[in-house]
Amino acid sequence: MKILVTGGAGYIGSHTCVELLKDNYDVVVLDNFSNSCQEALNRIQRLANKKLSFYKADLLESPSVRQVFKDHKIDAVIHFAGLKAVGESTCIPLKYYHNNLTGTFNLLSIMGEFNVKTLVFSSSATVYGDPSTLPITETFPLSATNPYGRTKLMIEEILQDLHTSDKDWNIALLRYFNPVGAHESGELGEDPQGLPNNLMPYISQVAVGRLPRLSVFGADYDTPDGTGVRDYIHVTDLALGHIRTLPKLAEKPGVVIYNLGTGNGFSVLEMINGFEKASGQKIAYQVTDRRPGDIAACFADASKAKRELNWEAGKSLDDMCKDTWNWQKKNPIGYRTQPKEE
Ligand code: NAD
Ligand code: UFG
């Protein structure tokens, strides 16, 4: 089976490509490297000891996307490509709407032209807004509080409409909770450009000495220790969730929706402690004001994915922290530690 992975050079995409290759799928990656680089692709192939096909192409440019479908008989698409920084999306909303929505429209139209109607879409727990109870099931009400979240919500709705109009489409909406960690080899990981927006890369850059201290955004939430609670999931577990989704889509189920999380919530202070234990490094931090738009707590009911995909997250908080630290130590300035290859 041949899978097109859009955004396959990125954080979650790269880990998924390794697992796909290990599982004997043929992999074609399309990425414009707007938030990634060639070195990630080199490492994927080294880790899996297999080759993938690669197109440096932008989803906004239909002819180059069409070329991929002309060159390869694609069976299914895993669609990771998109811009993902919540804060940035509030400053440059049009860029987010254009990239995420138009990019997806182009992809879907071209998939239709070539009669490729099997899609796994990267959605996010952000579509649940501020949930009134926990844990979150897939039937909870949906809302968005920022342009990034709105692109996810809109694409989910568009995909539902597409299936309503043409029952040949089989689509999985995978709602990720908080992806963290790195490949256990330390060869692949998250490589944010500039100041990290998310907790785990921020902690690991403090640990490695790139940043002086972490700001803990609020300690007055209605949570056990006052700091925000999230459902952190190891990126390899997340990657495996995509692999388990492919046979499900082969059963032609129409549109299916799954939470990919662990079902456990950890606070910011618990994450700091966990990381200190796993790394042996002290994490300097100070409590500051709440970050606008943050919610107190968010964690998944992940039982539907367990029941229907036979998937559940297997890695612990200690694994998440150890693997993040291993990646950060081996690659203190990310993929740029390696000579550039093109
Ligand atoms: P990432 O930025 O590391 O990967 C996205 C990849 O898509 C990058 O390699 C980038 O170069 C590429 N890309 C972006 N726009 C493109 C375009 N127009 N054409 C071609 N390539 C393009 O992000 P990630 O963390 O791996 O996230 C993957 C997906 O999962 C995204 O859709 C994101 O919104 C979603 N998601 C991520 C998180 C998270 O916290 N990381 C949580 C929920 C959902
Ligand atoms: N936090 C800090 N300091 C930091 C960064 C984060 O205290 O420097 C706190 C936040 O306040 C929050 C927790 O750590 O309580 C997690 O924050 P992240 O920024 O790591 O993650 P979010 O839950 O805010 O959002 C992430 C992605 C979204 C995605 C969502 C659900 O950024 O795109 O998970 O999947 F939608």
Tab-separated table of C-alpha atoms and ligand atoms in Angstrom:
chain	number	residue	atom	x	y	z
A	1	MET	CA	0.000	0.000	0.000
A	2	LYS	CA	1.295	3.429	-0.928
A	3	ILE	CA	0.644	6.308	1.472
A	4	LEU	CA	1.106	9.994	0.686
A	5	VAL	CA	2.170	11.835	3.838
A	6	THR	CA	1.749	15.615	3.586
A	7	GLY	CA	3.947	17.385	6.120
A	8	GLY	CA	5.955	14.169	6.512
A	9	ALA	CA	9.173	16.013	7.372
A	10	GLY	CA	7.554	17.670	10.401
A	11	TYR	CA	7.461	16.564	14.016
A	12	ILE	CA	4.542	14.110	14.012
A	13	GLY	CA	4.874	13.293	10.311
A	14	SER	CA	8.509	12.187	10.601
A	15	HIS	CA	7.728	9.765	13.444
A	16	THR	CA	4.755	8.415	11.498
A	17	CYS	CA	6.875	7.868	8.372
A	18	VAL	CA	9.328	5.697	10.349
A	19	GLU	CA	6.476	3.512	11.629
A	20	LEU	CA	4.885	3.296	8.159
A	21	LEU	CA	8.162	2.188	6.573
A	22	LYS	CA	8.769	-0.310	9.379
A	23	ASP	CA	5.294	-1.705	8.676
A	24	ASN	CA	6.195	-2.123	4.970
A	25	TYR	CA	4.038	0.663	3.589
A	26	ASP	CA	5.449	2.557	0.602
A	27	VAL	CA	5.780	6.186	1.633
A	28	VAL	CA	5.663	9.348	-0.471
A	29	VAL	CA	6.269	12.594	1.434
A	30	LEU	CA	5.155	16.032	0.260
A	31	ASP	CA	6.489	18.943	2.298
A	32	ASN	CA	7.490	22.547	1.573
A	33	PHE	CA	9.972	22.622	4.507
A	34	SER	CA	8.267	25.750	5.878
A	35	ASN	CA	8.737	24.230	9.352
A	36	SER	CA	11.094	21.311	8.711
A	37	CYS	CA	14.164	20.254	6.769
A	38	GLN	CA	15.793	17.580	4.617
A	39	GLU	CA	17.794	16.203	7.540
A	40	ALA	CA	14.623	14.805	9.152
A	41	LEU	CA	13.931	12.834	5.961
A	42	ASN	CA	17.515	11.511	5.881
A	43	ARG	CA	17.140	10.291	9.420
A	44	ILE	CA	13.728	8.670	8.836
A	45	GLN	CA	15.264	6.561	6.072
A	46	ARG	CA	18.314	5.681	8.181
A	47	LEU	CA	16.166	4.608	11.130
A	48	ALA	CA	13.821	2.478	9.016
A	49	ASN	CA	16.635	1.310	6.733
A	50	LYS	CA	14.287	1.959	3.806
A	51	LYS	CA	13.784	4.651	1.178
A	52	LEU	CA	10.836	6.964	0.753
A	53	SER	CA	9.939	9.204	-2.195
A	54	PHE	CA	10.031	12.921	-1.551
A	55	TYR	CA	8.549	15.981	-3.239
A	56	LYS	CA	9.543	19.433	-2.036
A	57	ALA	CA	6.204	20.980	-2.901
A	58	ASP	CA	3.619	23.348	-1.490
A	59	LEU	CA	-0.023	22.317	-1.136
A	60	LEU	CA	-0.905	25.817	-2.311
A	61	GLU	CA	0.563	25.013	-5.738
A	62	SER	CA	-1.800	22.514	-7.356
A	63	PRO	CA	0.352	21.525	-10.366
A	64	SER	CA	3.159	20.220	-8.155
A	65	VAL	CA	0.671	18.353	-5.938
A	66	ARG	CA	-0.961	16.856	-9.042
A	67	GLN	CA	2.449	15.666	-10.220
A	68	VAL	CA	2.761	13.452	-7.130
A	69	PHE	CA	-0.502	11.705	-8.002
A	70	LYS	CA	0.588	11.332	-11.644
A	71	ASP	CA	3.858	9.715	-10.575
A	72	HIS	CA	2.457	7.407	-7.896
A	73	LYS	CA	-0.621	5.275	-7.457
A	74	ILE	CA	-1.556	6.553	-4.003
A	75	ASP	CA	-3.907	4.426	-1.881
A	76	ALA	CA	-4.432	6.794	1.060
A	77	VAL	CA	-3.288	10.185	2.311
A	78	ILE	CA	-2.228	11.137	5.828
A	79	HIS	CA	-2.547	14.914	5.926
A	80	PHE	CA	-0.290	16.559	8.513
A	81	ALA	CA	0.744	19.647	6.523
A	82	GLY	CA	-0.415	22.858	8.129
A	83	LEU	CA	0.627	25.799	10.257
A	84	LYS	CA	0.101	25.092	13.944
A	85	ALA	CA	1.129	27.927	16.277
A	86	VAL	CA	-1.923	29.193	18.171
A	87	GLY	CA	-0.406	32.582	19.146
A	88	GLU	CA	0.933	33.269	15.660
A	89	SER	CA	-2.456	32.411	14.167
A	90	THR	CA	-4.051	35.295	16.073
A	91	CYS	CA	-1.473	37.727	14.577
A	92	ILE	CA	-1.547	36.475	10.968
A	93	PRO	CA	-4.960	34.805	10.645
A	94	LEU	CA	-5.192	35.142	6.852
A	95	LYS	CA	-1.950	33.236	6.387
A	96	TYR	CA	-3.350	30.444	8.581
A	97	TYR	CA	-6.696	30.320	6.767
A	98	HIS	CA	-4.967	30.405	3.379
A	99	ASN	CA	-2.350	27.773	4.146
A	100	ASN	CA	-4.495	25.345	6.118
A	101	LEU	CA	-7.800	25.713	4.254
A	102	THR	CA	-6.657	26.371	0.674
A	103	GLY	CA	-3.905	23.761	1.050
A	104	THR	CA	-6.516	21.216	2.132
A	105	PHE	CA	-8.964	22.215	-0.659
A	106	ASN	CA	-6.241	21.718	-3.273
A	107	LEU	CA	-5.304	18.357	-1.809
A	108	LEU	CA	-8.921	17.156	-1.663
A	109	SER	CA	-9.696	18.277	-5.232
A	110	ILE	CA	-6.649	16.502	-6.602
A	111	MET	CA	-7.378	13.385	-4.549
A	112	GLY	CA	-10.871	13.416	-6.106
A	113	GLU	CA	-9.429	13.795	-9.632
A	114	PHE	CA	-7.328	10.672	-9.101
A	115	ASN	CA	-10.089	8.795	-7.280
A	116	VAL	CA	-8.063	8.601	-4.052
A	117	LYS	CA	-10.740	8.926	-1.373
A	118	THR	CA	-9.119	7.676	1.813
A	119	LEU	CA	-7.826	10.348	4.179
A	120	VAL	CA	-6.463	10.623	7.700
A	121	PHE	CA	-6.667	14.212	8.939
A	122	SER	CA	-4.638	15.730	11.808
A	123	SER	CA	-7.187	17.425	13.996
A	124	SER	CA	-6.691	18.608	17.535
A	125	ALA	CA	-8.199	18.597	20.997
A	126	THR	CA	-8.424	22.347	20.508
A	127	VAL	CA	-11.767	21.711	18.693
A	128	TYR	CA	-13.328	20.991	22.113
A	129	GLY	CA	-12.724	24.591	23.245
A	130	ASP	CA	-13.081	24.837	27.031
A	131	PRO	CA	-14.865	21.578	27.962
A	132	SER	CA	-17.406	21.754	30.775
A	133	THR	CA	-16.525	18.282	32.132
A	134	LEU	CA	-13.653	15.829	31.854
A	135	PRO	CA	-12.604	13.429	30.376
A	136	ILE	CA	-13.497	14.535	26.863
A	137	THR	CA	-15.336	12.110	24.592
A	138	GLU	CA	-15.649	12.479	20.838
A	139	THR	CA	-19.300	13.552	21.187
A	140	PHE	CA	-18.528	16.690	23.228
A	141	PRO	CA	-19.635	20.043	21.753
A	142	LEU	CA	-17.112	21.697	19.462
A	143	SER	CA	-15.880	25.281	19.363
A	144	ALA	CA	-12.822	27.305	18.474
A	145	THR	CA	-11.199	30.197	20.265
A	146	ASN	CA	-8.468	31.169	17.785
A	147	PRO	CA	-7.845	31.117	14.006
A	148	TYR	CA	-5.692	27.963	14.182
A	149	GLY	CA	-8.419	26.068	16.023
A	150	ARG	CA	-10.993	27.422	13.603
A	151	THR	CA	-9.051	25.998	10.644
A	152	LYS	CA	-9.198	22.551	12.295
A	153	LEU	CA	-12.895	22.861	13.045
A	154	MET	CA	-13.706	24.154	9.551
A	155	ILE	CA	-11.717	21.368	7.882
A	156	GLU	CA	-13.500	18.768	10.022
A	157	GLU	CA	-16.851	20.176	8.846
A	158	ILE	CA	-15.717	20.372	5.221
A	159	LEU	CA	-14.643	16.734	5.357
A	160	GLN	CA	-18.036	15.747	6.760
A	161	ASP	CA	-19.714	17.625	3.881
A	162	LEU	CA	-17.458	15.908	1.382
A	163	HIS	CA	-18.484	12.494	2.654
A	164	THR	CA	-22.155	13.491	2.664
A	165	SER	CA	-21.835	14.446	-1.007
A	166	ASP	CA	-19.882	11.335	-2.023
A	167	LYS	CA	-20.022	8.189	0.089
A	168	ASP	CA	-16.863	6.808	-1.529
A	169	TRP	CA	-14.821	9.001	0.803
A	170	ASN	CA	-13.506	7.344	3.973
A	171	ILE	CA	-12.054	9.838	6.405
A	172	ALA	CA	-10.573	9.673	9.885
A	173	LEU	CA	-10.516	12.827	12.010
A	174	LEU	CA	-7.830	12.199	14.616
A	175	ARG	CA	-7.993	14.648	17.493
A	176	TYR	CA	-4.551	14.768	19.073
A	177	PHE	CA	-4.111	15.812	22.663
A	178	ASN	CA	-0.617	17.143	23.545
A	179	PRO	CA	2.096	15.399	21.508
A	180	VAL	CA	5.503	15.328	23.236
A	181	GLY	CA	8.619	13.147	23.319
A	182	ALA	CA	10.893	12.008	20.547
A	183	HIS	CA	12.026	8.873	18.745
A	184	GLU	CA	13.700	6.541	21.256
A	185	SER	CA	16.919	6.677	19.192
A	186	GLY	CA	17.222	10.417	19.824
A	187	GLU	CA	17.480	10.920	16.033
A	188	LEU	CA	14.043	12.491	15.487
A	189	GLY	CA	12.276	15.037	17.645
A	190	GLU	CA	10.568	18.387	17.826
A	191	ASP	CA	12.697	21.209	16.422
A	192	PRO	CA	10.827	24.475	16.948
A	193	GLN	CA	12.043	27.546	15.086
A	194	GLY	CA	12.664	30.445	17.489
A	195	LEU	CA	11.201	30.519	20.972
A	196	PRO	CA	9.145	27.361	21.679
A	197	ASN	CA	5.407	27.938	22.160
A	198	ASN	CA	4.771	24.632	23.881
A	199	LEU	CA	5.681	23.426	27.335
A	200	MET	CA	7.846	20.380	26.663
A	201	PRO	CA	10.268	21.905	24.127
A	202	TYR	CA	10.539	24.928	26.397
A	203	ILE	CA	11.460	22.753	29.394
A	204	SER	CA	14.031	20.810	27.395
A	205	GLN	CA	15.655	23.986	26.070
A	206	VAL	CA	15.950	25.261	29.650
A	207	ALA	CA	17.517	21.899	30.608
A	208	VAL	CA	20.097	22.120	27.824
A	209	GLY	CA	20.952	25.744	28.680
A	210	ARG	CA	19.482	27.423	25.590
A	211	LEU	CA	16.921	29.300	27.711
A	212	PRO	CA	17.374	30.656	31.252
A	213	ARG	CA	14.046	29.681	32.833
A	214	LEU	CA	10.529	28.499	32.175
A	215	SER	CA	7.541	30.736	32.824
A	216	VAL	CA	4.718	28.734	34.395
A	217	PHE	CA	1.613	30.399	32.979
A	218	GLY	CA	-0.588	30.676	36.062
A	219	ALA	CA	-0.743	28.739	39.330
A	220	ASP	CA	-4.271	29.803	40.266
A	221	TYR	CA	-6.306	27.437	38.092
A	222	ASP	CA	-8.914	25.159	39.605
A	223	THR	CA	-6.588	22.131	39.378
A	224	PRO	CA	-4.888	20.092	42.160
A	225	ASP	CA	-1.711	22.258	42.217
A	226	GLY	CA	-3.135	25.334	40.475
A	227	THR	CA	-1.214	24.862	37.208
A	228	GLY	CA	-2.705	23.805	33.863
A	229	VAL	CA	-3.435	20.124	33.273
A	230	ARG	CA	-3.024	18.438	29.863
A	231	ASP	CA	-3.041	14.969	28.339
A	232	TYR	CA	0.534	14.550	27.069
A	233	ILE	CA	0.997	11.733	24.577
A	234	HIS	CA	4.269	10.283	23.284
A	235	VAL	CA	4.719	11.099	19.586
A	236	THR	CA	5.525	7.447	18.774
A	237	ASP	CA	2.227	6.337	20.336
A	238	LEU	CA	0.534	8.998	18.230
A	239	ALA	CA	2.314	7.764	15.096
A	240	LEU	CA	1.125	4.217	15.828
A	241	GLY	CA	-2.434	5.538	16.155
A	242	HIS	CA	-2.233	6.559	12.474
A	243	ILE	CA	-1.010	3.108	11.468
A	244	ARG	CA	-3.966	1.508	13.294
A	245	THR	CA	-6.359	3.881	11.551
A	246	LEU	CA	-5.439	2.713	8.036
A	247	PRO	CA	-7.002	-0.783	8.294
A	248	LYS	CA	-10.065	0.837	9.885
A	249	LEU	CA	-10.494	3.064	6.826
A	250	ALA	CA	-10.107	0.001	4.586
A	251	GLU	CA	-13.381	-1.243	6.149
A	252	LYS	CA	-15.020	1.795	4.455
A	253	PRO	CA	-16.579	3.276	7.598
A	254	GLY	CA	-17.341	6.757	6.200
A	255	VAL	CA	-16.216	9.488	8.617
A	256	VAL	CA	-14.715	8.242	11.888
A	257	ILE	CA	-13.493	10.394	14.760
A	258	TYR	CA	-11.001	9.394	17.449
A	259	ASN	CA	-9.355	11.089	20.384
A	260	LEU	CA	-5.677	10.189	20.491
A	261	GLY	CA	-4.595	10.788	24.057
A	262	THR	CA	-3.583	8.739	27.083
A	263	GLY	CA	-6.566	9.593	29.262
A	264	ASN	CA	-4.228	10.951	31.983
A	265	GLY	CA	-3.805	14.588	32.894
A	266	PHE	CA	-0.523	16.026	34.199
A	267	SER	CA	0.000	19.529	35.545
A	268	VAL	CA	2.803	21.869	34.508
A	269	LEU	CA	4.529	21.271	37.864
A	270	GLU	CA	4.217	17.493	37.423
A	271	MET	CA	5.813	17.824	33.981
A	272	ILE	CA	8.707	19.835	35.448
A	273	ASN	CA	9.219	17.204	38.180
A	274	GLY	CA	8.961	14.362	35.670
A	275	PHE	CA	11.527	15.985	33.424
A	276	GLU	CA	13.916	16.704	36.305
A	277	LYS	CA	13.732	13.037	37.373
A	278	ALA	CA	14.239	11.687	33.861
A	279	SER	CA	17.077	14.049	32.965
A	280	GLY	CA	18.808	14.716	36.270
A	281	GLN	CA	18.689	18.429	35.330
A	282	LYS	CA	17.186	21.180	37.473
A	283	ILE	CA	14.560	23.230	35.622
A	284	ALA	CA	14.558	26.865	36.720
A	285	TYR	CA	11.068	28.338	36.597
A	286	GLN	CA	8.946	31.246	37.788
A	287	VAL	CA	5.193	31.515	38.034
A	288	THR	CA	3.809	34.290	35.820
A	289	ASP	CA	0.350	35.426	34.714
A	290	ARG	CA	-1.978	33.085	32.881
A	291	ARG	CA	-1.470	32.913	29.109
A	292	PRO	CA	-4.557	34.415	27.410
A	293	GLY	CA	-6.761	31.743	25.849
A	294	ASP	CA	-5.441	28.864	28.009
A	295	ILE	CA	-7.889	26.529	29.712
A	296	ALA	CA	-7.451	24.945	33.148
A	297	ALA	CA	-7.566	21.298	32.213
A	298	CYS	CA	-7.991	19.014	29.228
A	299	PHE	CA	-7.695	15.248	28.974
A	300	ALA	CA	-9.171	12.580	26.768
A	301	ASP	CA	-11.488	9.692	27.109
A	302	ALA	CA	-9.450	7.534	24.714
A	303	SER	CA	-11.604	4.421	25.044
A	304	LYS	CA	-13.175	4.693	21.571
A	305	ALA	CA	-9.789	4.359	19.854
A	306	LYS	CA	-9.007	1.400	22.081
A	307	ARG	CA	-12.315	-0.285	21.268
A	308	GLU	CA	-12.406	0.397	17.545
A	309	LEU	CA	-8.742	0.667	16.528
A	310	ASN	CA	-7.251	-1.646	19.136
A	311	TRP	CA	-4.884	1.227	19.877
A	312	GLU	CA	-3.850	2.704	23.181
A	313	ALA	CA	-0.907	4.788	24.266
A	314	GLY	CA	1.749	2.542	25.809
A	315	LYS	CA	4.443	5.002	26.843
A	316	SER	CA	4.691	6.594	30.287
A	317	LEU	CA	5.448	10.144	31.373
A	318	ASP	CA	8.977	8.937	32.198
A	319	ASP	CA	9.388	7.667	28.588
A	320	MET	CA	8.140	11.011	27.242
A	321	CYS	CA	10.624	12.956	29.381
A	322	LYS	CA	13.595	10.583	28.841
A	323	ASP	CA	13.127	10.530	25.068
A	324	THR	CA	12.739	14.319	24.898
A	325	TRP	CA	15.934	14.752	26.891
A	326	ASN	CA	17.830	12.202	24.802
A	327	TRP	CA	16.840	14.062	21.601
A	328	GLN	CA	17.667	17.464	23.104
A	329	LYS	CA	21.063	16.324	24.421
A	330	LYS	CA	22.052	14.728	21.113
A	331	ASN	CA	20.736	17.682	19.098
A	332	PRO	CA	21.106	20.788	21.267
A	333	ILE	CA	20.243	23.072	18.361
A	334	GLY	CA	17.923	20.643	16.598
A	335	TYR	CA	18.572	19.270	13.125
A	336	ARG	CA	20.984	22.120	12.431
A	337	THR	CA	23.694	20.200	14.341
A	338	GLN	CA	24.031	18.072	11.207
A	339	PRO	CA	25.584	19.408	7.998
A	340	LYS	CA	22.864	20.480	5.574
A	341	GLU	CA	22.176	17.958	2.813
A	342	GLU	CA	19.874	18.696	-0.086
B	1	NAD	P1	5.077	20.520	12.054
B	1	NAD	O1	5.061	21.973	11.782
B	1	NAD	O2	6.296	19.931	12.663
B	1	NAD	O3	4.754	19.721	10.695
B	1	NAD	C1	3.929	20.240	9.687
B	1	NAD	C2	4.666	20.069	8.370
B	1	NAD	O4	3.857	20.574	7.305
B	1	NAD	C3	5.991	20.836	8.312
B	1	NAD	O5	7.018	19.956	7.896
B	1	NAD	C4	5.762	21.950	7.276
B	1	NAD	O6	6.930	22.251	6.569
B	1	NAD	C5	4.673	21.317	6.415
B	1	NAD	N1	3.773	22.265	5.728
B	1	NAD	C6	3.075	23.288	6.271
B	1	NAD	N2	2.358	23.920	5.324
B	1	NAD	C7	2.600	23.269	4.157
B	1	NAD	C8	2.164	23.462	2.817
B	1	NAD	N3	1.333	24.460	2.484
B	1	NAD	N4	2.606	22.617	1.865
B	1	NAD	C9	3.466	21.618	2.177
B	1	NAD	N5	3.925	21.410	3.416
B	1	NAD	C10	3.496	22.221	4.403
B	1	NAD	O7	3.786	20.192	12.939
B	1	NAD	P2	3.405	18.859	13.735
B	1	NAD	O8	3.526	19.140	15.185
B	1	NAD	O9	4.101	17.700	13.153
B	1	NAD	O10	1.860	18.816	13.399
B	1	NAD	C11	1.336	18.055	12.320
B	1	NAD	C12	-0.160	18.284	12.228
B	1	NAD	O11	-0.769	17.928	13.460
B	1	NAD	C13	-0.542	19.739	11.961
B	1	NAD	O12	-1.647	19.765	11.090
B	1	NAD	C14	-0.945	20.249	13.331
B	1	NAD	O13	-1.870	21.295	13.256
B	1	NAD	C15	-1.562	19.000	13.949
B	1	NAD	N6	-1.532	19.005	15.428
B	1	NAD	C16	-0.344	19.222	16.065
B	1	NAD	C17	-0.314	19.282	17.460
B	1	NAD	C18	0.971	19.567	18.193
B	1	NAD	O14	0.904	20.001	19.346
B	1	NAD	N7	2.138	19.321	17.609
B	1	NAD	C19	-1.500	19.087	18.198
B	1	NAD	C20	-2.685	18.838	17.504
B	1	NAD	C21	-2.686	18.804	16.103
B	2	UFG	N1	2.806	26.325	29.603
B	2	UFG	C1	3.579	27.023	30.509
B	2	UFG	N2	4.710	27.625	30.054
B	2	UFG	C2	5.108	27.569	28.751
B	2	UFG	C3	4.300	26.848	27.832
B	2	UFG	C4	3.153	26.256	28.302
B	2	UFG	O1	3.247	27.082	31.700
B	2	UFG	O2	6.140	28.159	28.396
B	2	UFG	C5	1.592	25.629	30.090
B	2	UFG	C6	0.308	26.116	29.445
B	2	UFG	O3	-0.225	27.205	30.152
B	2	UFG	C7	-0.567	24.848	29.518
B	2	UFG	C8	0.445	23.707	29.383
B	2	UFG	O4	1.716	24.265	29.739
B	2	UFG	O5	-1.159	24.749	30.786
B	2	UFG	C9	0.533	23.143	27.975
B	2	UFG	O6	0.758	24.201	27.063
B	2	UFG	P1	1.199	23.930	25.542
B	2	UFG	O7	1.429	25.261	24.904
B	2	UFG	O8	2.318	22.950	25.505
B	2	UFG	O9	-0.058	23.177	24.914
B	2	UFG	P2	-1.576	23.641	24.768
B	2	UFG	O10	-2.406	22.665	25.544
B	2	UFG	O11	-1.768	25.071	25.064
B	2	UFG	O12	-1.818	23.452	23.204
B	2	UFG	C10	-1.294	22.343	22.450
B	2	UFG	C11	-1.017	22.803	21.009
B	2	UFG	C12	-2.315	23.131	20.332
B	2	UFG	C13	-3.241	21.970	20.413
B	2	UFG	C14	-3.452	21.555	21.849
B	2	UFG	C15	-4.317	20.317	21.936
B	2	UFG	O13	-0.184	23.940	21.007
B	2	UFG	O14	-2.060	23.400	18.981
B	2	UFG	O15	-2.189	21.286	22.460
B	2	UFG	O16	-3.802	19.332	21.110
B	2	UFG	F1	-4.421	22.309	19.871
